[in-house]
mmCIF file of C-alpha atoms in Angstrom:
data_model
loop_
_atom_site.group_PDB
_atom_site.id
_atom_site.type_symbol
_atom_site.label_atom_id
_atom_site.label_comp_id
_atom_site.label_asym_id
_atom_site.label_seq_id
_atom_site.Cartn_x
_atom_site.Cartn_y
_atom_site.Cartn_z
ATOM 1 C CA MET A 1 0.031 -0.263 -0.437
ATOM 2 C CA LYS A 2 2.674 2.446 0.719
ATOM 3 C CA ARG A 3 4.391 1.494 -2.332
ATOM 4 C CA LEU A 4 1.688 2.349 -4.005
ATOM 5 C CA CYS A 5 1.163 5.285 -2.903
ATOM 6 C CA PHE A 6 4.490 6.493 -3.872
ATOM 7 C CA VAL A 7 3.762 5.696 -7.091
ATOM 8 C CA LEU A 8 0.857 7.710 -7.384
ATOM 9 C CA GLY A 9 3.124 10.741 -5.731
ATOM 10 C CA ILE A 10 5.692 10.508 -8.221
ATOM 11 C CA VAL A 11 3.120 10.575 -10.579
ATOM 12 C CA ILE A 12 0.764 13.532 -9.594
ATOM 13 C CA PHE A 13 4.005 14.985 -8.594
ATOM 14 C CA SER A 14 5.618 15.120 -12.143
ATOM 15 C CA LEU A 15 2.237 16.379 -13.628
ATOM 16 C CA PHE A 16 2.055 19.095 -11.687
ATOM 17 C CA THR A 17 5.926 19.866 -12.292
ATOM 18 C CA GLY A 18 5.457 19.282 -16.352
ATOM 19 C CA ILE A 19 2.254 21.610 -15.891
ATOM 20 C CA ALA A 20 4.122 24.170 -13.794
ATOM 21 C CA TYR A 21 7.133 24.157 -16.876
ATOM 22 C CA ALA A 22 4.239 24.544 -19.612
ATOM 23 C CA GLN A 23 3.218 27.444 -17.819
ATOM 24 C CA LEU A 24 6.244 29.007 -17.693
ATOM 25 C CA TYR A 25 7.292 28.048 -21.090
ATOM 26 C CA SER A 26 4.297 29.708 -22.095
ATOM 27 C CA ASP A 27 6.681 33.207 -22.459
ATOM 28 C CA ILE A 28 8.915 31.860 -24.494
ATOM 29 C CA ASP A 29 8.481 32.484 -28.421
ATOM 30 C CA ILE A 30 10.318 31.306 -31.363
ATOM 31 C CA ILE A 31 10.692 34.370 -34.373
ATOM 32 C CA LYS A 32 12.130 33.866 -37.432
ATOM 33 C CA THR A 33 14.432 36.521 -38.308
ATOM 34 C CA ASP A 34 16.281 35.442 -41.603
ATOM 35 C CA GLN A 35 16.474 32.971 -44.191
ATOM 36 C CA THR A 36 19.369 32.837 -47.049
ATOM 37 C CA PRO A 37 17.956 32.465 -49.549
ATOM 38 C CA TYR A 38 14.377 33.071 -49.607
ATOM 39 C CA PRO A 39 12.784 31.626 -50.824
ATOM 40 C CA ALA A 40 13.948 28.883 -50.432
ATOM 41 C CA GLU A 41 14.888 26.111 -53.379
ATOM 42 C CA PRO A 42 14.470 22.099 -53.531
ATOM 43 C CA GLY A 43 17.567 20.478 -53.816
ATOM 44 C CA SER A 44 19.765 23.134 -51.808
ATOM 45 C CA ASN A 45 20.423 24.125 -48.469
ATOM 46 C CA VAL A 46 18.630 27.163 -47.277
ATOM 47 C CA GLU A 47 19.476 28.755 -43.223
ATOM 48 C CA ILE A 48 17.248 30.128 -41.045
ATOM 49 C CA GLU A 49 17.995 32.095 -38.002
ATOM 50 C CA LEU A 50 15.559 32.329 -35.293
ATOM 51 C CA SER A 51 15.931 33.857 -32.205
ATOM 52 C CA LEU A 52 14.156 32.117 -29.132
ATOM 53 C CA GLN A 53 12.411 35.392 -26.678
ATOM 54 C CA ASN A 54 11.164 34.993 -23.285
ATOM 55 C CA ASN A 55 8.394 37.801 -23.199
ATOM 56 C CA GLY A 56 7.759 37.264 -19.540
ATOM 57 C CA TYR A 57 8.723 39.295 -16.627
ATOM 58 C CA GLY A 58 10.896 36.820 -15.006
ATOM 59 C CA GLU A 59 14.061 34.377 -15.772
ATOM 60 C CA ALA A 60 13.530 31.249 -17.676
ATOM 61 C CA SER A 61 15.826 28.574 -16.953
ATOM 62 C CA ASN A 62 16.874 24.745 -18.202
ATOM 63 C CA ILE A 63 15.317 25.653 -21.434
ATOM 64 C CA ALA A 64 15.669 22.732 -24.196
ATOM 65 C CA LEU A 65 14.684 23.127 -27.740
ATOM 66 C CA GLU A 66 14.437 20.809 -30.358
ATOM 67 C CA ILE A 67 14.014 20.744 -34.047
ATOM 68 C CA VAL A 68 11.820 18.441 -35.626
ATOM 69 C CA PRO A 69 12.559 18.396 -39.387
ATOM 70 C CA SER A 70 10.157 16.995 -41.583
ATOM 71 C CA TYR A 71 10.086 16.536 -45.352
ATOM 72 C CA PRO A 72 10.771 18.448 -47.369
ATOM 73 C CA PHE A 73 13.726 19.330 -44.632
ATOM 74 C CA SER A 74 17.007 17.505 -43.218
ATOM 75 C CA LEU A 75 19.163 18.877 -40.637
ATOM 76 C CA VAL A 76 22.323 19.623 -42.267
ATOM 77 C CA LYS A 77 24.183 22.123 -39.926
ATOM 78 C CA GLY A 78 23.266 23.576 -35.817
ATOM 79 C CA GLU A 79 22.228 20.891 -32.970
ATOM 80 C CA GLN A 80 19.143 19.003 -32.602
ATOM 81 C CA VAL A 81 18.739 19.334 -29.855
ATOM 82 C CA LYS A 82 20.297 22.612 -27.234
ATOM 83 C CA THR A 83 19.590 23.679 -24.032
ATOM 84 C CA PHE A 84 19.926 27.566 -22.422
ATOM 85 C CA GLN A 85 20.592 27.501 -18.303
ATOM 86 C CA THR A 86 18.665 30.823 -18.669
ATOM 87 C CA ILE A 87 16.950 33.901 -20.899
ATOM 88 C CA GLY A 88 16.662 36.762 -18.983
ATOM 89 C CA ALA A 89 13.482 38.423 -18.427
ATOM 90 C CA ARG A 90 12.106 40.513 -21.524
ATOM 91 C CA ASN A 91 15.514 39.258 -23.513
ATOM 92 C CA SER A 92 16.548 36.685 -26.468
ATOM 93 C CA VAL A 93 19.070 33.956 -27.704
ATOM 94 C CA LYS A 94 19.572 33.349 -31.645
ATOM 95 C CA ILE A 95 19.922 30.280 -32.793
ATOM 96 C CA THR A 96 21.254 29.182 -36.048
ATOM 97 C CA TYR A 97 20.056 26.068 -38.862
ATOM 98 C CA THR A 98 21.277 24.848 -42.231
ATOM 99 C CA LEU A 99 18.530 22.771 -43.663
ATOM 100 C CA LEU A 100 18.624 20.451 -47.011
ATOM 101 C CA VAL A 101 15.558 20.716 -48.950
ATOM 102 C CA ASP A 102 14.431 18.258 -50.970
ATOM 103 C CA ASP A 103 14.364 18.448 -54.937
ATOM 104 C CA SER A 104 11.252 16.708 -55.395
ATOM 105 C CA ALA A 105 9.424 19.460 -53.295
ATOM 106 C CA LEU A 106 6.648 21.449 -54.926
ATOM 107 C CA ALA A 107 6.457 24.836 -54.260
ATOM 108 C CA GLY A 108 4.215 26.349 -51.548
ATOM 109 C CA ASP A 109 5.184 27.228 -47.454
ATOM 110 C CA TYR A 110 5.833 24.133 -45.276
ATOM 111 C CA ASP A 111 6.121 24.435 -41.276
ATOM 112 C CA LEU A 112 9.187 23.502 -39.427
ATOM 113 C CA GLU A 113 8.152 21.747 -36.114
ATOM 114 C CA PHE A 114 10.445 22.987 -32.537
ATOM 115 C CA ARG A 115 9.705 22.143 -29.400
ATOM 116 C CA ILE A 116 10.232 23.546 -26.045
ATOM 117 C CA TYR A 117 10.637 22.109 -22.238
ATOM 118 C CA ASN A 118 12.764 21.003 -19.836
ATOM 119 C CA PRO A 119 15.462 18.468 -20.171
ATOM 120 C CA LEU A 120 14.404 16.273 -16.830
ATOM 121 C CA THR A 121 10.813 16.395 -18.800
ATOM 122 C CA PRO A 122 10.768 16.469 -22.592
ATOM 123 C CA SER A 123 7.553 14.418 -22.547
ATOM 124 C CA ALA A 124 6.172 17.463 -21.674
ATOM 125 C CA TYR A 125 6.894 20.025 -24.316
ATOM 126 C CA GLN A 126 5.158 22.937 -26.410
ATOM 127 C CA THR A 127 5.300 22.908 -29.830
ATOM 128 C CA HIS A 128 6.220 25.623 -31.783
ATOM 129 C CA GLU A 129 6.122 25.936 -36.052
ATOM 130 C CA ILE A 130 7.581 28.520 -38.063
ATOM 131 C CA GLU A 131 7.274 28.608 -42.107
ATOM 132 C CA ILE A 132 9.763 28.426 -44.805
ATOM 133 C CA THR A 133 8.614 29.255 -48.575
ATOM 134 C CA VAL A 134 9.548 27.046 -51.111
ATOM 135 C CA ILE A 135 10.277 27.594 -54.724
ATOM 136 C CA GLY A 136 11.975 26.607 -57.320
ATOM 137 C CA GLU A 137 13.796 28.484 -59.646
ATOM 138 C CA THR A 138 13.105 28.562 -63.203
ATOM 139 C CA LYS A 139 15.524 27.450 -65.343
ATOM 140 C CA ILE A 140 14.722 27.256 -69.732
ATOM 141 C CA ILE A 141 17.898 25.836 -71.850
ATOM 142 C CA VAL A 142 18.070 25.218 -75.904
ATOM 143 C CA GLU A 143 18.756 21.485 -75.815
ATOM 144 C CA ASN A 144 18.536 21.192 -80.041
ATOM 145 C CA VAL A 145 18.186 23.154 -82.876
ATOM 146 C CA ASP A 146 17.359 20.736 -85.883
ATOM 147 C CA THR A 147 16.310 22.069 -89.530
ATOM 148 C CA ILE A 148 13.681 20.200 -91.938
ATOM 149 C CA PRO A 149 15.186 19.899 -94.493
ATOM 150 C CA ASP A 150 18.064 19.126 -93.651
ATOM 151 C CA MET A 151 19.859 21.275 -96.124
ATOM 152 C CA LEU A 152 17.971 24.400 -95.992
ATOM 153 C CA GLU A 153 18.152 26.216 -99.797
ATOM 154 C CA PRO A 154 17.340 29.583 -101.515
ATOM 155 C CA GLY A 155 13.533 29.913 -101.928
ATOM 156 C CA GLY A 156 12.559 27.047 -99.735
ATOM 157 C CA THR A 157 10.200 26.141 -96.615
ATOM 158 C CA ALA A 158 12.202 25.886 -93.325
ATOM 159 C CA ARG A 159 10.787 24.405 -90.837
ATOM 160 C CA ILE A 160 12.777 25.054 -87.384
ATOM 161 C CA HIS A 161 13.097 22.258 -84.914
ATOM 162 C CA VAL A 162 13.275 23.443 -81.367
ATOM 163 C CA THR A 163 13.645 21.682 -78.155
ATOM 164 C CA LEU A 164 13.515 23.243 -74.753
ATOM 165 C CA LYS A 165 13.911 21.470 -71.227
ATOM 166 C CA ASN A 166 13.872 22.860 -68.116
ATOM 167 C CA VAL A 167 16.775 22.044 -66.014
ATOM 168 C CA GLY A 168 15.878 24.167 -62.883
ATOM 169 C CA THR A 169 13.590 23.109 -59.515
ATOM 170 C CA GLY A 170 10.998 25.919 -60.544
ATOM 171 C CA ASP A 171 8.389 25.020 -63.603
ATOM 172 C CA ALA A 172 7.629 27.676 -65.869
ATOM 173 C CA ARG A 173 3.446 28.513 -66.744
ATOM 174 C CA GLN A 174 2.495 30.571 -69.586
ATOM 175 C CA LEU A 175 5.947 30.354 -71.959
ATOM 176 C CA GLU A 176 5.461 31.687 -75.007
ATOM 177 C CA ALA A 177 8.459 31.359 -77.403
ATOM 178 C CA ARG A 178 9.230 33.284 -80.576
ATOM 179 C CA MET A 179 11.750 33.671 -83.395
ATOM 180 C CA ASN A 180 12.709 36.451 -85.789
ATOM 181 C CA SER A 181 15.648 37.165 -87.716
ATOM 182 C CA SER A 182 17.007 40.816 -88.555
ATOM 183 C CA SER A 183 17.890 39.579 -91.821
ATOM 184 C CA SER A 184 15.200 39.895 -95.388
ATOM 185 C CA ALA A 185 16.625 35.907 -95.566
ATOM 186 C CA LEU A 186 14.199 34.402 -93.738
ATOM 187 C CA VAL A 187 10.442 35.480 -93.441
ATOM 188 C CA PRO A 188 8.177 33.840 -90.398
ATOM 189 C CA VAL A 189 4.912 32.323 -92.465
ATOM 190 C CA LEU A 190 1.921 33.948 -91.307
ATOM 191 C CA SER A 191 1.888 33.278 -87.753
ATOM 192 C CA GLY A 192 5.032 31.155 -88.051
ATOM 193 C CA GLY A 193 7.228 32.853 -85.574
ATOM 194 C CA MET A 194 5.260 32.779 -82.751
ATOM 195 C CA VAL A 195 4.768 29.451 -80.569
ATOM 196 C CA TYR A 196 2.495 29.683 -77.489
ATOM 197 C CA VAL A 197 4.086 26.566 -75.421
ATOM 198 C CA GLY A 198 1.885 26.579 -72.305
ATOM 199 C CA ASP A 199 3.216 25.114 -69.053
ATOM 200 C CA LEU A 200 6.972 23.341 -68.689
ATOM 201 C CA ALA A 201 7.472 21.924 -65.181
ATOM 202 C CA ALA A 202 11.023 21.801 -63.934
ATOM 203 C CA GLY A 203 12.669 18.592 -65.446
ATOM 204 C CA GLU A 204 10.268 18.532 -68.128
ATOM 205 C CA GLU A 205 11.206 19.060 -72.261
ATOM 206 C CA LYS A 206 8.755 20.411 -75.310
ATOM 207 C CA SER A 207 9.507 20.547 -78.706
ATOM 208 C CA VAL A 208 8.088 23.820 -80.551
ATOM 209 C CA ASP A 209 8.173 24.469 -84.514
ATOM 210 C CA PHE A 210 8.806 27.746 -86.164
ATOM 211 C CA THR A 211 7.855 27.715 -90.649
ATOM 212 C CA PHE A 212 9.661 30.365 -92.395
ATOM 213 C CA ASN A 213 10.209 31.243 -96.088
ATOM 214 C CA VAL A 214 14.314 31.401 -97.488
ATOM 215 C CA ASP A 215 14.509 34.161 -99.366
ATOM 216 C CA PRO A 216 15.483 33.276 -103.504
ATOM 217 C CA ASP A 217 18.619 35.471 -103.774
ATOM 218 C CA ALA A 218 19.627 34.837 -99.963
ATOM 219 C CA GLU A 219 23.363 33.981 -100.017
ATOM 220 C CA GLN A 220 24.726 30.309 -98.701
ATOM 221 C CA GLU A 221 25.810 31.670 -95.002
ATOM 222 C CA THR A 222 24.130 31.201 -91.308
ATOM 223 C CA TYR A 223 21.503 33.437 -90.467
ATOM 224 C CA LEU A 224 21.402 34.429 -87.203
ATOM 225 C CA ALA A 225 17.921 34.654 -85.534
ATOM 226 C CA SER A 226 16.584 35.561 -81.967
ATOM 227 C CA LEU A 227 15.079 32.643 -79.995
ATOM 228 C CA SER A 228 12.629 34.722 -77.017
ATOM 229 C CA LEU A 229 11.081 33.133 -74.387
ATOM 230 C CA THR A 230 8.515 35.009 -72.196
ATOM 231 C CA TYR A 231 6.634 32.680 -68.964
ATOM 232 C CA LYS A 232 5.868 33.323 -64.946
ATOM 233 C CA ASP A 233 7.457 31.978 -62.432
ATOM 234 C CA GLU A 234 6.417 29.649 -59.462
ATOM 235 C CA ASP A 235 6.594 33.450 -57.561
ATOM 236 C CA ASN A 236 3.899 34.593 -60.433
ATOM 237 C CA GLN A 237 6.930 36.981 -61.296
ATOM 238 C CA ALA A 238 6.779 37.791 -65.185
ATOM 239 C CA ARG A 239 10.457 36.016 -66.380
ATOM 240 C CA ALA A 240 12.274 36.651 -70.122
ATOM 241 C CA ASP A 241 15.404 34.470 -71.473
ATOM 242 C CA THR A 242 17.054 35.274 -74.915
ATOM 243 C CA PHE A 243 18.965 33.159 -77.023
ATOM 244 C CA THR A 244 20.768 33.167 -80.241
ATOM 245 C CA ILE A 245 19.842 30.338 -83.064
ATOM 246 C CA GLY A 246 22.604 29.815 -86.284
ATOM 247 C CA ILE A 247 20.481 28.678 -89.348
ATOM 248 C CA PRO A 248 22.653 27.610 -92.322
ATOM 249 C CA VAL A 249 21.560 28.169 -95.700
ATOM 250 C CA SER A 250 23.439 26.253 -97.501
ATOM 251 C CA GLY A 251 22.034 25.109 -101.014
ATOM 252 C CA ASN A 252 21.964 21.752 -102.861
ATOM 253 C CA ILE A 253 24.699 20.847 -106.150
ATOM 254 C CA ILE A 254 22.985 18.672 -108.957
ATOM 255 C CA PHE A 255 25.563 17.772 -111.719
ATOM 256 C CA GLU A 256 24.659 17.618 -115.021
ATOM 257 C CA VAL A 257 26.097 16.004 -118.141
ATOM 258 C CA VAL A 258 24.777 18.807 -121.098
ATOM 259 C CA SER A 259 27.517 17.462 -123.468
ATOM 260 C CA ILE A 260 30.165 15.333 -124.568
ATOM 261 C CA GLU A 261 31.636 16.324 -127.908
ATOM 262 C CA PRO A 262 35.319 14.758 -130.244
ATOM 263 C CA LYS A 263 37.829 17.505 -130.637
ATOM 264 C CA TYR A 264 39.867 15.977 -133.262
ATOM 265 C CA ASN A 265 42.131 18.481 -134.770
ATOM 266 C CA LYS A 266 42.901 19.079 -130.995
ATOM 267 C CA GLY A 267 42.832 15.584 -129.479
ATOM 268 C CA THR A 268 40.579 15.774 -126.510
ATOM 269 C CA LEU A 269 37.133 14.485 -125.795
ATOM 270 C CA ASP A 270 35.495 17.762 -124.020
ATOM 271 C CA ILE A 271 32.845 16.809 -122.094
ATOM 272 C CA GLU A 272 30.252 19.916 -120.187
ATOM 273 C CA VAL A 273 29.227 19.715 -117.332
ATOM 274 C CA ALA A 274 26.668 22.188 -115.670
ATOM 275 C CA ASN A 275 25.675 22.580 -111.549
ATOM 276 C CA LYS A 276 22.294 23.253 -111.957
ATOM 277 C CA GLY A 277 21.377 23.166 -108.041
ATOM 278 C CA THR A 278 21.613 26.150 -105.652
ATOM 279 C CA GLY A 279 24.870 25.421 -103.963
ATOM 280 C CA ASP A 280 28.539 26.005 -104.710
ATOM 281 C CA ALA A 281 30.690 23.126 -105.181
ATOM 282 C CA LYS A 282 34.519 23.436 -104.075
ATOM 283 C CA SER A 283 37.658 21.717 -104.816
ATOM 284 C CA ILE A 284 36.289 19.642 -107.389
ATOM 285 C CA GLU A 285 37.650 16.998 -109.202
ATOM 286 C CA ALA A 286 36.429 15.220 -112.340
ATOM 287 C CA LYS A 287 37.484 11.636 -113.479
ATOM 288 C CA LEU A 288 37.169 10.119 -116.652
ATOM 289 C CA ILE A 289 36.637 6.187 -116.153
ATOM 290 C CA VAL A 290 36.606 3.985 -119.821
ATOM 291 C CA ASP A 291 36.490 0.386 -119.636
ATOM 292 C CA GLU A 292 37.254 0.402 -115.727
ATOM 293 C CA LYS A 293 40.454 2.778 -117.038
ATOM 294 C CA THR A 294 41.219 5.872 -116.372
ATOM 295 C CA ILE A 295 41.189 8.483 -119.162
ATOM 296 C CA GLY A 296 41.775 11.874 -117.432
ATOM 297 C CA VAL A 297 41.663 13.993 -114.448
ATOM 298 C CA GLU A 298 40.562 17.397 -114.538
ATOM 299 C CA TYR A 299 40.302 19.455 -111.225
ATOM 300 C CA LEU A 300 38.279 23.139 -111.135
ATOM 301 C CA SER A 301 38.933 25.766 -108.033
ATOM 302 C CA GLN A 302 35.034 25.930 -108.096
ATOM 303 C CA LEU A 303 31.317 26.246 -110.004
ATOM 304 C CA THR A 304 28.759 28.502 -108.846
ATOM 305 C CA ALA A 305 24.828 27.124 -108.748
ATOM 306 C CA THR A 306 23.479 27.670 -112.359
ATOM 307 C CA LYS A 307 26.841 27.787 -113.948
ATOM 308 C CA LYS A 308 28.618 25.114 -116.720
ATOM 309 C CA THR A 309 31.919 24.061 -117.879
ATOM 310 C CA THR A 310 33.848 22.231 -120.548
ATOM 311 C CA LEU A 311 36.079 19.486 -118.825
ATOM 312 C CA ASN A 312 38.786 18.327 -121.635
ATOM 313 C CA PHE A 313 40.222 14.820 -121.258
ATOM 314 C CA PRO A 314 41.860 12.482 -123.667
ATOM 315 C CA LEU A 315 40.652 11.582 -126.714
ATOM 316 C CA VAL A 316 38.454 8.245 -126.553
ATOM 317 C CA LEU A 317 36.606 7.614 -129.017
ATOM 318 C CA THR A 318 34.471 4.114 -127.549
ATOM 319 C CA GLY A 319 34.525 2.278 -124.621
ATOM 320 C CA ASP A 320 31.650 2.545 -121.527
ATOM 321 C CA ALA A 321 32.118 5.641 -120.109
ATOM 322 C CA GLU A 322 31.791 6.945 -116.825
ATOM 323 C CA LEU A 323 32.276 10.416 -115.202
ATOM 324 C CA THR A 324 33.296 10.660 -111.408
ATOM 325 C CA ILE A 325 32.878 14.071 -109.697
ATOM 326 C CA THR A 326 34.055 14.791 -106.399
ATOM 327 C CA TYR A 327 33.644 17.844 -104.677
ATOM 328 C CA MET A 328 32.871 19.950 -101.364
ATOM 329 C CA GLU A 329 29.413 21.117 -100.251
ATOM 330 C CA PRO A 330 29.039 24.282 -98.572
ATOM 331 C CA ASP A 331 28.901 22.749 -95.092
ATOM 332 C CA LEU A 332 32.732 21.636 -96.122
ATOM 333 C CA GLU A 333 31.719 17.758 -96.407
ATOM 334 C CA GLN A 334 33.235 15.930 -99.245
ATOM 335 C CA LYS A 335 30.770 14.113 -101.142
ATOM 336 C CA THR A 336 31.218 11.753 -104.486
ATOM 337 C CA VAL A 337 28.283 11.489 -107.869
ATOM 338 C CA LYS A 338 29.166 8.828 -110.481
ATOM 339 C CA LYS A 339 27.701 10.105 -114.370
ATOM 340 C CA GLU A 340 27.346 7.251 -116.658
ATOM 341 C CA ILE A 341 27.988 8.749 -119.730
ATOM 342 C CA GLY A 342 26.779 5.977 -121.713
ATOM 343 C CA PRO A 343 28.863 3.357 -124.140
ATOM 344 C CA LEU A 344 31.174 5.852 -126.223
ATOM 345 C CA ASN A 345 30.695 5.359 -130.582
ATOM 346 C CA PHE A 346 32.754 7.942 -131.705
ATOM 347 C CA SER A 347 34.285 7.478 -135.952
ATOM 348 C CA ALA A 348 37.447 8.283 -136.648
ATOM 349 C CA PRO A 349 38.002 11.010 -138.626
ATOM 350 C CA SER A 350 38.215 10.214 -142.463
ATOM 351 C CA SER A 351 41.390 10.117 -144.074
ATOM 352 C CA GLY A 352 40.302 11.602 -147.714
ATOM 353 C CA GLY A 353 40.196 15.545 -146.349
ATOM 354 C CA SER A 354 43.482 14.675 -145.746
ATOM 355 C CA PHE A 355 44.610 13.386 -149.182
ATOM 356 C CA THR A 356 43.022 16.230 -150.743
ATOM 357 C CA ALA A 357 44.430 19.145 -148.982
ATOM 358 C CA LEU A 358 47.833 17.296 -149.451
ATOM 359 C CA PHE A 359 46.744 17.144 -153.143
ATOM 360 C CA VAL A 360 45.792 20.568 -153.397
ATOM 361 C CA ILE A 361 49.582 21.700 -152.198
ATOM 362 C CA ILE A 362 50.955 19.618 -154.931
ATOM 363 C CA ILE A 363 48.919 21.130 -157.563
ATOM 364 C CA VAL A 364 49.812 25.116 -155.928
ATOM 365 C CA VAL A 365 53.482 23.986 -155.619
ATOM 366 C CA ALA A 366 54.259 22.484 -159.333
ATOM 367 C CA GLY A 367 51.911 25.144 -160.581
ATOM 368 C CA TYR A 368 54.228 27.616 -158.988
ATOM 369 C CA PHE A 369 57.413 26.054 -160.692
ATOM 370 C CA ILE A 370 56.253 25.744 -164.037
ATOM 371 C CA TRP A 371 55.396 29.814 -164.235
ATOM 372 C CA ARG A 372 57.948 30.622 -162.883
ATOM 373 C CA ARG A 373 60.147 28.295 -165.400
ATOM 374 C CA TYR A 374 57.816 29.664 -168.426
ATOM 375 C CA PHE A 375 58.295 33.101 -166.403
ATOM 376 C CA ARG A 376 61.703 33.229 -166.986
ATOM 377 C CA LYS A 377 62.488 31.658 -170.556
ATOM 378 C CA LYS A 378 60.002 34.467 -171.796
ATOM 379 C CA LYS A 379 62.087 37.442 -170.243
ATOM 380 C CA ARG A 380 65.570 35.837 -171.846
ATOM 381 C CA ARG A 381 63.638 36.231 -175.318
#
C-alpha cells in the first residue's frame, strides 16, 4: 500500500511539474529573423536564423529547444537539441540552422516544427512552428535545334524544330516562344514566328516548330535568329530569356552532263558539265573512266550554282564511260557523284580530207614552178 502511494505521488508530482513548466514556457516564443536564400529552393541548402525570446517578466531557466525536421527538410548543420541554462526576462538568444530542401519538393509554404521543454521532462513540451517558403528556380535551355529539311535552300520553306528543356527546380507557366531574324532572307510564314508552349515543369522538355520562307536570293551562309521566351515563374513573376540560333542556308548541288564532243584537231574529248543546284561546289576533281580505266583527271576550284564548264580529257572514241566527280559542299563535307555517260561510239575522222588537202598543195607547188620556168624563158627572149 505504501509503495502504491509512493508511485501515485511521483506521477502526480511529475504531472504538476510538467504543467508548471508548460505555464512557465508559455512566455517563450520562437521568431524567424532571417532566411538565406529566400525563398528556399528545392535541392539546395537554406540557412535560417531564429530568435528564442523570453517575453515574460521573470527569468526562464533549464530550457531545451529541439528541431523536428520533416519532409522536405533535413538538418545539415546545427544541434538538434540545444539547451539554455537561463534566458533573462524580456531577453532573447539567437540560433542558426542549415537545412537541405529535398529536390522533389513542390513550391509552397512548409511548417518546420520546434519543441520547447525542460530537459528533465522532455515529454512535456510546447510545439512551435515556423513557416519556410519554397519556390523553385526556373532555368530553360535550348537543348537541340533541327532544320527540316536538313539542307535549307534559297527559295524554299524551312521548319525550325527547337527542343526546350527546363533544367531548373521551378515550373515555367504560360510559356510563349517567338523567333525572328533581322535578315530579310528569313521571313516567318503567317504566325510561324510565335508559338504558345504552355507550362513547362521542372525537368520537362517540349519541342516547338517555327516556319520560315527562305528568300530566293539568299546567300549561302549561316543566318542568325533570335529566340525569345516569356513566361511566369512559380512566384508569378514575369520572366524573359533570349537565345541566338544559327540557321544555315547552303543549297544543294546537282551536276548534269550537258554534252560530250570529240575534238579531233585538239585530240580531246570535251564534256560540258552544269551545276543546276542552288549551292556552289568547290575543290572539284573530275575523273573520266572508260572500261574501268582512268583516262584523265580535271581539277576546278569551284563551279557556282546555275553555271557550267567544259572538261577536257584525252580523246577516246569508244567504250563504257563514267564521269566521277568529287567535290566539297558548302558545309565543307566532301561528296562524290558518278555520272554514267553511256557507251562511247564515235567514228574516227576519214583520211579523204587530208589526201585532198595534200593534192591541192602539190598542184599549187607544181603550178608555181611551171609558171616560174615559163616566165624566165619568156624574159630571156
